[in-house]
Short mmCIF file of C-alpha atoms in Angstrom, two decimals:
data_model
loop_
_atom_site.label_atom_id
_atom_site.label_comp_id
_atom_site.label_asym_id
_atom_site.label_seq_id
_atom_site.Cartn_x
_atom_site.Cartn_y
_atom_site.Cartn_z
CA MET A 149 1.22 23.54 42.93
CA SER A 150 0.99 23.67 47.29
CA THR A 151 -1.48 21.14 48.84
CA PHE A 152 -2.61 21.15 52.11
CA LEU A 153 -4.46 18.25 53.44
CA LEU A 154 -6.41 18.50 56.71
CA THR A 155 -7.33 14.74 57.30
CA GLU A 156 -9.25 12.21 60.39
CA ASP A 157 -7.60 9.44 58.65
CA PRO A 158 -4.00 8.61 58.78
CA ILE A 159 -1.18 9.95 56.93
CA ASP A 160 0.12 8.30 53.32
CA PRO A 161 2.45 11.28 51.60
CA ALA A 162 2.87 8.68 48.92
CA ALA A 163 0.63 10.63 46.58
CA PHE A 164 1.93 13.81 47.69
CA THR A 165 5.08 13.57 46.97
CA LEU A 166 4.81 11.95 44.11
CA ALA A 167 3.02 15.16 43.13
CA LEU A 168 5.84 17.54 43.97
CA ARG A 169 8.39 15.51 41.33
CA ARG A 170 9.97 17.84 38.96
CA ASP A 171 11.99 16.95 35.69
CA GLU A 172 13.91 20.23 37.07
CA ALA A 173 14.21 19.00 41.03
CA GLY A 174 17.21 17.80 42.10
CA GLY A 175 16.23 18.35 45.82
CA TYR A 176 13.77 17.06 48.20
CA CYS A 177 13.20 17.60 51.69
CA SER A 178 10.55 16.10 53.94
CA PHE A 179 9.96 16.39 57.76
CA GLU A 180 7.56 14.02 59.92
CA GLY A 181 6.04 15.23 62.80
CA TRP A 182 5.34 12.01 65.06
CA VAL A 183 3.52 11.43 68.37
CA ARG A 184 6.34 11.03 71.10
CA ASN A 185 5.99 9.65 74.43
CA HIS A 186 7.79 12.02 76.75
CA SER A 187 6.83 15.97 76.54
CA ASP A 188 9.09 18.45 79.42
CA GLY A 189 10.11 15.03 81.56
CA GLN A 190 5.53 13.52 81.92
CA ALA A 191 4.79 10.34 80.10
CA VAL A 192 2.77 10.99 77.37
CA LEU A 193 0.14 8.00 76.21
CA GLY A 194 -1.31 10.12 72.88
CA LEU A 195 -2.42 13.26 71.35
CA ASP A 196 -6.41 14.42 70.26
CA TYR A 197 -6.21 17.20 67.71
CA GLN A 198 -8.82 19.72 66.86
CA ALA A 199 -8.29 22.34 63.81
CA TYR A 200 -10.53 25.42 63.25
CA LEU A 201 -10.74 23.51 59.48
CA PRO A 202 -11.71 26.11 57.02
CA LEU A 203 -9.19 28.92 58.54
CA ALA A 204 -6.90 26.37 59.16
CA GLU A 205 -6.72 25.41 55.50
CA THR A 206 -5.99 29.32 54.14
CA GLU A 207 -3.48 29.95 56.61
CA ALA A 208 -2.04 26.95 55.71
CA LEU A 209 -1.75 27.35 52.19
CA ALA A 210 -1.08 31.08 52.83
CA VAL A 211 2.56 29.11 54.04
CA LEU A 212 2.93 27.07 51.38
CA SER A 213 2.58 29.86 48.86
CA GLU A 214 4.99 32.14 50.72
CA ALA A 215 7.31 28.96 51.04
CA GLU A 216 7.47 29.35 47.40
CA THR A 217 7.65 32.99 46.99
CA ARG A 218 11.22 33.12 49.49
CA PHE A 219 12.78 30.41 48.51
CA ASP A 220 13.57 28.43 45.76
CA ILE A 221 11.48 25.88 45.45
CA LEU A 222 9.20 23.95 43.15
CA ALA A 223 6.18 22.66 44.91
CA ALA A 224 5.71 22.27 48.70
CA SER A 225 2.95 21.01 50.01
CA CYS A 226 1.59 19.37 53.95
CA ILE A 227 -1.10 17.10 55.34
CA HIS A 228 -1.92 17.45 58.56
CA ARG A 229 -3.96 14.85 61.00
CA ILE A 230 -7.10 16.53 63.60
CA GLY A 231 -8.94 13.25 66.16
CA THR A 232 -7.57 11.10 67.62
CA LEU A 233 -3.61 10.05 68.17
CA ALA A 234 -1.36 7.21 69.90
CA ILE A 235 2.56 7.27 69.89
CA GLY A 236 4.44 6.59 66.71
CA ASP A 237 1.34 8.03 64.89
CA MET A 238 2.48 10.80 62.48
CA ALA A 239 0.96 14.37 63.14
CA VAL A 240 2.34 16.43 59.76
CA TRP A 241 4.43 15.86 56.67
CA ILE A 242 5.20 18.65 54.76
CA GLY A 243 7.15 17.51 51.27
CA VAL A 244 9.31 20.21 49.16
CA SER A 245 11.20 19.62 46.09
CA ALA A 246 13.60 22.10 45.13
CA PRO A 247 16.55 22.28 42.29
CA HIS A 248 19.08 22.48 45.51
CA ARG A 249 19.02 21.48 48.27
CA ASP A 250 19.82 24.22 49.90
CA ALA A 251 16.61 25.97 49.61
CA ALA A 252 14.47 22.52 50.16
CA PHE A 253 16.14 22.16 53.06
CA THR A 254 15.05 25.89 53.73
CA ALA A 255 11.72 25.97 52.49
CA CYS A 256 10.37 22.47 54.76
CA ARG A 257 11.63 24.16 57.87
CA PHE A 258 9.71 27.59 56.82
CA VAL A 259 6.55 25.79 56.65
CA ILE A 260 6.78 23.15 59.97
CA ASP A 261 7.81 26.16 61.74
CA GLU A 262 5.27 28.89 60.60
CA ILE A 263 2.04 25.91 60.48
CA LYS A 264 2.77 25.56 64.23
CA ARG A 265 3.03 29.55 65.05
CA ARG A 266 0.07 30.51 63.40
CA VAL A 267 -2.49 27.50 61.67
CA PRO A 268 -5.16 27.50 64.07
CA ILE A 269 -4.53 23.47 64.82
CA TRP A 270 -4.34 22.83 68.80
CA LYS A 271 -3.18 19.92 70.25
CA ARG A 272 -4.05 17.69 73.90
CA GLU A 273 -1.63 15.89 75.22
CA ARG A 274 -2.60 13.06 77.32
CA TYR A 275 -0.22 11.70 80.57
CA ALA A 276 -0.09 8.64 82.05
CA SER A 277 -1.46 10.06 85.09
CA GLY A 278 -4.34 10.74 83.85
CA HIS A 279 -4.27 14.34 83.44
CA SER A 280 -3.98 15.65 80.25
CA GLU A 281 -4.04 19.54 78.87
CA TRP A 282 -4.11 21.95 75.67
CA ILE A 283 -0.34 23.05 74.72
CA ALA A 284 -0.03 26.67 73.22
CA CYS A 285 2.95 27.24 71.25
CA HIS A 286 2.52 30.39 69.84
CA GLU A 287 2.19 33.51 72.03
CA ILE A 288 1.13 37.28 70.86
CA MET A 289 0.78 37.32 67.48
CA ASP A 290 0.10 41.01 65.83
CA GLY A 291 -2.65 43.26 66.26
CA SER A 292 -5.38 41.05 64.48
CA MET B 293 -34.69 56.48 69.92
CA ALA B 294 -32.12 58.25 71.79
CA ASN B 295 -31.23 54.41 73.41
CA ALA B 296 -30.06 53.86 69.83
CA ILE B 297 -26.61 56.22 70.29
CA LEU B 298 -25.76 54.50 73.46
CA ALA B 299 -26.68 51.37 73.51
CA ARG B 300 -27.85 49.76 70.19
CA PRO B 301 -30.73 48.12 69.96
CA ASP B 302 -30.27 46.22 66.74
CA MET B 303 -28.88 43.87 68.53
CA ALA B 304 -26.80 40.74 66.05
CA HIS B 305 -27.31 37.09 65.78
CA LEU B 306 -23.99 35.37 65.68
CA THR B 307 -23.19 31.47 65.28
CA LEU B 308 -19.89 30.71 67.87
CA GLU B 309 -17.63 27.92 67.38
CA TYR B 310 -15.15 26.75 70.01
CA PHE B 311 -11.79 24.73 69.79
CA ALA B 312 -9.44 23.69 72.52
CA LEU B 313 -9.68 24.78 76.23
CA LEU B 314 -12.44 27.54 75.08
CA ARG B 315 -14.41 24.48 74.26
CA ASP B 316 -14.05 22.67 77.15
CA GLU B 317 -14.50 25.70 79.48
CA ALA B 318 -17.72 26.92 77.63
CA GLY B 319 -19.09 22.78 77.69
CA CYS B 320 -20.08 22.88 73.75
CA ALA B 321 -18.31 23.85 70.51
CA CYS B 322 -21.31 25.62 69.36
CA GLU B 323 -23.33 28.34 70.51
CA GLU B 324 -26.11 30.65 68.22
CA ILE B 325 -26.03 34.63 70.70
CA GLU B 326 -27.61 37.66 70.79
CA THR B 327 -25.33 40.90 71.39
CA ALA B 328 -25.61 44.19 71.68
CA ALA B 329 -21.28 44.37 72.12
CA LEU B 330 -20.12 46.57 69.30
CA SER B 331 -16.76 45.12 68.95
CA LEU B 332 -15.44 41.65 68.76
CA ASP B 333 -13.09 42.86 72.40
CA ALA B 334 -16.58 43.52 74.19
CA LEU B 335 -18.12 40.00 72.97
CA TYR B 336 -15.17 38.63 74.35
CA GLU B 337 -15.66 39.77 77.47
CA GLU B 338 -19.30 38.77 78.04
CA LEU B 339 -18.64 35.19 76.56
CA LYS B 340 -15.99 35.36 79.07
CA THR B 341 -17.53 35.86 81.85
CA ARG B 342 -20.39 33.87 81.22
CA HIS B 343 -18.60 30.87 80.75
CA ASN B 344 -15.73 31.60 82.78
CA PHE B 345 -13.38 31.84 80.53
CA THR B 346 -9.55 31.64 81.84
CA LEU B 347 -7.50 33.09 78.74
CA PRO B 348 -7.92 36.83 78.55
CA ALA B 349 -8.22 38.57 75.09
CA SER B 350 -4.48 39.42 74.28
CA ARG B 351 -3.11 35.45 74.34
CA LEU B 352 -5.88 34.80 71.14
CA ARG B 353 -7.20 36.08 67.82
CA VAL B 354 -10.31 36.41 66.64
CA ALA B 355 -11.77 35.15 63.60
CA VAL B 356 -15.19 36.65 61.75
CA ASN B 357 -16.25 34.51 58.97
CA ALA B 358 -13.34 32.19 58.80
CA ALA B 359 -10.94 34.98 58.19
CA PHE B 360 -8.78 36.75 60.57
CA ALA B 361 -10.38 39.89 62.31
CA ARG B 362 -9.02 43.02 63.82
CA TRP B 363 -10.41 43.39 67.56
CA ASP B 364 -12.45 46.33 66.93
CA HIS B 365 -14.49 44.98 64.59
CA SER B 366 -18.34 44.99 65.48
CA PRO B 367 -19.67 42.14 65.14
CA THR B 368 -22.98 42.24 62.18
CA ASP B 369 -25.99 40.19 62.40
CA GLY B 370 -25.47 36.18 60.82
CA ASP B 371 -21.20 36.71 61.29
CA HIS B 372 -19.23 33.44 62.41
CA VAL B 373 -17.16 34.49 65.24
CA VAL B 374 -14.26 31.94 66.38
CA PHE B 375 -11.78 33.27 69.25
CA ILE B 376 -8.72 31.24 68.50
CA PRO B 377 -6.80 29.91 71.18
CA PRO B 378 -2.58 30.06 71.63
CA VAL B 379 -1.74 27.40 68.50
CA SER B 380 0.04 24.22 68.87
CA GLY B 381 -0.35 22.19 65.42
CA GLY B 382 2.23 20.06 64.31
CA MET C 182 21.83 2.06 65.32
CA SER C 183 22.48 3.17 61.80
CA THR C 184 22.22 1.87 58.10
CA PHE C 185 24.23 3.09 55.30
CA LEU C 186 23.06 0.92 51.78
CA LEU C 187 25.08 0.99 48.79
CA THR C 188 22.39 -0.16 46.24
CA GLU C 189 22.72 -0.61 41.98
CA ASP C 190 18.91 -1.57 42.53
CA PRO C 191 16.45 1.65 43.28
CA ILE C 192 15.74 2.76 46.42
CA ASP C 193 13.04 2.33 48.15
CA PRO C 194 13.91 3.74 51.23
CA ALA C 195 10.12 1.77 53.86
CA ALA C 196 12.19 -0.51 55.44
CA PHE C 197 15.18 1.66 56.53
CA THR C 198 12.41 4.40 57.18
CA LEU C 199 10.57 1.79 60.02
CA ALA C 200 13.72 1.35 61.93
CA LEU C 201 14.10 4.68 62.13
CA ARG C 202 10.75 4.85 64.40
CA ARG C 203 11.39 5.17 68.19
CA ASP C 204 8.60 6.02 70.75
CA GLU C 205 10.55 8.83 72.05
CA ALA C 206 10.92 10.40 68.50
CA GLY C 207 8.90 14.02 67.84
CA GLY C 208 10.57 14.54 64.60
CA TYR C 209 11.44 12.94 61.26
CA CYS C 210 13.57 14.80 58.69
CA SER C 211 14.47 12.93 55.43
CA PHE C 212 16.68 14.38 52.30
CA GLU C 213 16.24 12.88 49.25
CA GLY C 214 18.69 13.95 46.36
CA TRP C 215 17.08 13.34 42.22
CA VAL C 216 18.54 12.91 39.07
CA ARG C 217 17.62 16.96 37.47
CA ASN C 218 17.68 17.80 33.92
CA HIS C 219 19.82 20.15 34.04
CA SER C 220 23.41 21.20 35.56
CA ASP C 221 25.20 24.76 35.33
CA GLY C 222 22.99 25.52 31.81
CA GLN C 223 23.49 22.57 30.61
CA ALA C 224 20.89 19.92 29.81
CA VAL C 225 21.42 16.50 31.21
CA LEU C 226 20.01 12.87 30.27
CA GLY C 227 21.30 11.02 33.05
CA LEU C 228 24.16 10.24 35.49
CA ASP C 229 26.19 7.68 36.13
CA TYR C 230 27.86 7.01 39.73
CA GLN C 231 31.05 4.57 40.69
CA ALA C 232 32.37 4.19 44.03
CA TYR C 233 35.23 2.78 45.69
CA LEU C 234 32.24 0.13 47.98
CA PRO C 235 34.06 -0.50 51.20
CA LEU C 236 35.95 2.81 51.88
CA ALA C 237 32.41 4.03 51.14
CA GLU C 238 30.50 2.15 53.57
CA THR C 239 32.97 2.86 56.15
CA GLU C 240 33.20 6.39 55.81
CA ALA C 241 29.86 7.21 55.19
CA LEU C 242 28.82 5.03 58.61
CA ALA C 243 31.71 7.88 60.47
CA VAL C 244 29.61 10.28 59.04
CA LEU C 245 25.88 9.02 60.28
CA SER C 246 28.28 8.20 63.61
CA GLU C 247 29.39 11.60 63.95
CA ALA C 248 25.64 12.89 63.04
CA GLU C 249 24.79 10.45 66.19
CA THR C 250 27.71 12.29 68.63
CA ARG C 251 27.33 15.63 67.64
CA PHE C 252 22.97 16.12 67.31
CA ASP C 253 20.46 15.49 70.05
CA ILE C 254 19.05 12.15 67.40
CA LEU C 255 17.73 9.01 68.03
CA ALA C 256 19.15 7.13 64.61
CA ALA C 257 20.23 8.07 61.67
CA SER C 258 20.05 6.03 58.09
CA CYS C 259 21.32 6.68 54.18
CA ILE C 260 20.76 4.69 51.34
CA HIS C 261 22.84 5.99 47.91
CA ARG C 262 22.19 4.63 44.45
CA ILE C 263 25.25 3.68 42.54
CA GLY C 264 24.51 2.76 38.43
CA THR C 265 23.33 4.23 35.60
CA LEU C 266 20.36 6.42 36.21
CA ALA C 267 18.20 8.76 34.69
CA ILE C 268 16.40 11.90 34.76
CA GLY C 269 13.92 11.39 38.55
CA ASP C 270 15.36 8.46 40.05
CA MET C 271 16.81 8.83 43.39
CA ALA C 272 20.30 9.07 44.32
CA VAL C 273 20.11 9.14 47.28
CA TRP C 274 18.36 9.22 50.47
CA ILE C 275 18.69 10.23 53.81
CA GLY C 276 16.52 10.18 57.10
CA VAL C 277 17.13 11.32 60.12
CA SER C 278 14.48 10.76 63.73
CA ALA C 279 15.08 12.68 67.25
CA PRO C 280 13.30 13.57 70.22
CA HIS C 281 12.58 17.32 68.50
CA ARG C 282 12.44 18.69 64.89
CA ASP C 283 15.59 21.36 65.06
CA ALA C 284 18.34 18.42 65.85
CA ALA C 285 16.53 15.62 62.75
CA PHE C 286 17.03 18.84 60.04
CA THR C 287 20.07 20.04 61.35
CA ALA C 288 21.50 16.29 61.84
CA CYS C 289 19.90 15.17 58.57
CA ARG C 290 21.58 18.26 56.55
CA PHE C 291 25.19 17.33 58.38
CA VAL C 292 25.02 14.30 56.72
CA ILE C 293 24.16 15.15 53.04
CA ASP C 294 26.51 18.54 53.20
CA GLU C 295 29.53 15.09 55.01
CA ILE C 296 28.41 12.54 52.23
CA LYS C 297 28.77 14.66 49.36
CA ARG C 298 31.79 16.22 50.64
CA ARG C 299 34.25 12.85 52.20
CA VAL C 300 32.38 9.93 50.44
CA PRO C 301 34.19 8.25 47.90
CA ILE C 302 31.21 8.44 45.18
CA TRP C 303 31.29 9.58 42.15
CA LYS C 304 28.96 11.02 39.66
CA ARG C 305 29.50 11.70 36.18
CA GLU C 306 27.15 13.76 33.99
CA ARG C 307 25.56 12.79 30.70
CA TYR C 308 24.61 15.96 28.66
CA ALA C 309 22.19 15.94 26.12
CA SER C 310 25.28 17.21 23.72
CA GLY C 311 26.46 13.96 23.93
CA HIS C 312 29.86 15.63 25.93
CA SER C 313 29.85 13.70 29.78
CA GLU C 314 31.99 14.74 32.61
CA TRP C 315 32.80 13.17 35.45
CA ILE C 316 32.11 16.12 38.82
CA ALA C 317 34.58 16.38 41.00
CA CYS C 318 32.97 18.45 44.65
CA HIS C 319 35.14 18.46 46.75
CA GLU C 320 38.76 20.38 46.65
CA ILE C 321 41.59 19.36 48.47
CA MET C 322 40.99 17.41 51.77
CA ASP C 323 43.64 17.57 54.54
CA GLY C 324 46.67 16.40 54.75
CA SER C 325 46.02 13.14 53.84
CA MET D 111 73.89 -5.39 48.36
CA ALA D 112 74.97 -1.16 48.61
CA ASN D 113 72.32 -0.88 45.98
CA ALA D 114 69.52 -2.57 48.30
CA ILE D 115 69.86 1.39 50.54
CA LEU D 116 69.85 3.44 47.39
CA ALA D 117 66.79 1.39 44.87
CA ARG D 118 64.76 -0.49 46.95
CA PRO D 119 65.81 -4.08 45.04
CA ASP D 120 62.84 -6.21 46.64
CA MET D 121 59.88 -4.43 44.56
CA ALA D 122 56.55 -4.10 45.70
CA HIS D 123 53.61 -6.18 43.97
CA LEU D 124 50.54 -3.74 44.08
CA THR D 125 46.57 -4.38 42.74
CA LEU D 126 45.37 -0.63 42.20
CA GLU D 127 42.23 0.15 41.84
CA TYR D 128 41.12 2.79 39.15
CA PHE D 129 37.62 5.13 39.46
CA ALA D 130 36.24 7.99 37.72
CA LEU D 131 38.18 10.07 35.58
CA LEU D 132 42.08 7.83 36.93
CA ARG D 133 39.49 4.69 35.60
CA ASP D 134 38.71 6.30 31.93
CA GLU D 135 42.01 7.35 31.68
CA ALA D 136 43.96 4.28 32.48
CA GLY D 137 41.84 2.23 30.72
CA CYS D 138 41.19 -0.37 33.03
CA ALA D 139 39.47 -0.50 36.74
CA CYS D 140 42.00 -2.53 37.97
CA GLU D 141 45.65 -3.22 37.18
CA GLU D 142 48.39 -5.10 39.27
CA ILE D 143 51.15 -3.38 38.81
CA GLU D 144 55.44 -4.00 40.13
CA THR D 145 56.77 -0.47 41.96
CA ALA D 146 60.06 0.24 43.26
CA ALA D 147 58.02 3.60 44.74
CA LEU D 148 59.29 4.66 48.48
CA SER D 149 55.81 6.09 48.94
CA LEU D 150 52.50 7.20 47.62
CA ASP D 151 53.54 9.85 45.91
CA ALA D 152 55.87 8.98 44.37
CA LEU D 153 53.75 5.24 43.11
CA TYR D 154 51.36 8.32 41.62
CA GLU D 155 53.80 10.71 39.61
CA GLU D 156 54.76 7.39 38.18
CA LEU D 157 51.38 5.96 37.19
CA LYS D 158 51.09 9.66 36.00
CA THR D 159 53.33 9.36 33.91
CA ARG D 160 52.32 6.15 32.49
CA HIS D 161 48.66 6.38 32.24
CA ASN D 162 48.61 10.42 31.20
CA PHE D 163 46.84 11.47 34.05
CA THR D 164 45.70 14.77 34.21
CA LEU D 165 44.78 14.86 38.11
CA PRO D 166 47.75 16.48 39.91
CA ALA D 167 48.23 14.62 43.15
CA SER D 168 47.12 17.55 45.36
CA ARG D 169 43.51 17.28 43.80
CA LEU D 170 43.72 13.31 45.24
CA ARG D 171 43.09 11.50 48.30
CA VAL D 172 44.84 8.30 48.71
CA ALA D 173 43.09 4.85 50.36
CA VAL D 174 45.43 1.42 51.29
CA ASN D 175 43.13 -1.22 51.73
CA ALA D 176 39.77 0.74 52.39
CA ALA D 177 41.66 2.87 54.75
CA PHE D 178 42.65 6.60 53.61
CA ALA D 179 46.63 6.30 53.58
CA ARG D 180 48.89 9.42 54.05
CA TRP D 181 50.86 10.43 50.82
CA ASP D 182 54.36 9.32 52.28
CA HIS D 183 52.86 6.05 53.34
CA SER D 184 55.59 2.79 51.69
CA PRO D 185 53.69 0.60 49.68
CA THR D 186 54.27 -2.55 50.92
CA ASP D 187 53.83 -5.90 49.01
CA GLY D 188 50.19 -7.26 48.50
CA ASP D 189 48.85 -3.51 48.95
CA HIS D 190 45.33 -2.96 47.22
CA VAL D 191 46.14 1.11 46.86
CA VAL D 192 42.90 3.67 45.17
CA PHE D 193 43.93 7.19 43.91
CA ILE D 194 40.52 8.91 45.01
CA PRO D 195 39.77 11.85 42.99
CA PRO D 196 37.03 14.66 43.85
CA VAL D 197 33.95 12.94 45.33
CA SER D 198 30.97 13.94 43.52
CA GLY D 199 27.74 12.03 45.73
CA GLY D 200 24.56 12.70 47.15
#
């Protein structure tokens, strides 16, 4: 039902979007994360992403599966890019189909929030100043 | 043999993989080590000293063989261990 | 900044999505409404849409402009199809780019909700039973 | 000329356009009419009787020359009037 892909190539969601189509689907919500040219007031030149592949896949699929359990949706998928990205590049894509729009929006938001919170993917920002820095989005999670 | 109770004579051979800040600080993506550490917690303190890691364990999670693990888990010979810095995907 | 298109042809958002790109954009949220095969328990064969074109354009542009004023977004666009649609056809597309994802999601949701509430477009459902019916989503608006 | 005050002798020539249920009930998308109605409200009641419209004015909005108008607006010669049934786009 749900698909997750980690890729070093530019993201092309076309085939993934097609796979979310259902005759019972009345709403489709998607989110794309793009590399933007600034972060906390600093000019950004680009991003580098690393991922711990096997665990990222397990964890992202768990997020998608949770979304399908918690919300009245038909299917949800995600593609995350890794490697070196330039301004404007798509870093992540999420698509959700549902009978009605409310669940499509809520589930899509849930998936991007959880992906950011718990999937082992890391982003380094390269600044115009020459400096670069690994960004930390999560703080302590739970006891594990 | 009395030592066995105190110091665990069977050293575990582990594969460590590093990501993000830990990779930069370790200066490598991967290393193989022998350790006598009885927990992942103790293992991280050992590595923190060796590599001058700046992140405290409290900001990390840890995975063994591609599954999240508890810090009190005892690493076993052949385990693949990854310390997970704060994530920032998306 | 914002574009609205009413069209009798199948919706192709590619060029519209491209026009929403900005170097300052970190998040993009889109919504698509698809013709689904059921409505309130009845099997649906397809939909017919009519629109009062000049007022629909004015009102949809007002909605997009309100979204740009109310939320921290960069651009928002919408395409709505009219005419005869079959199951799975895209009836409406909305795209919003923003520096951060929160505003992208909120504004996208605002636009589809307001389009449905106040833009003079009407939908007739054709049922498997042979019956068909104009759907009413709004009730009384304001005094005007 | 005393009549002018009571009945408005200058009939307004209007173009009416119908959508959705109103189009089905009127049996046409467009018609030209002459009316003595002094308000859009009165005009709708006139048309409601003529076409047996089932929607009460309270469920409609009304537009004159492609802009929403008030029900007490007085239609003027040459106006293009559209009564707007409950919308259902999206």
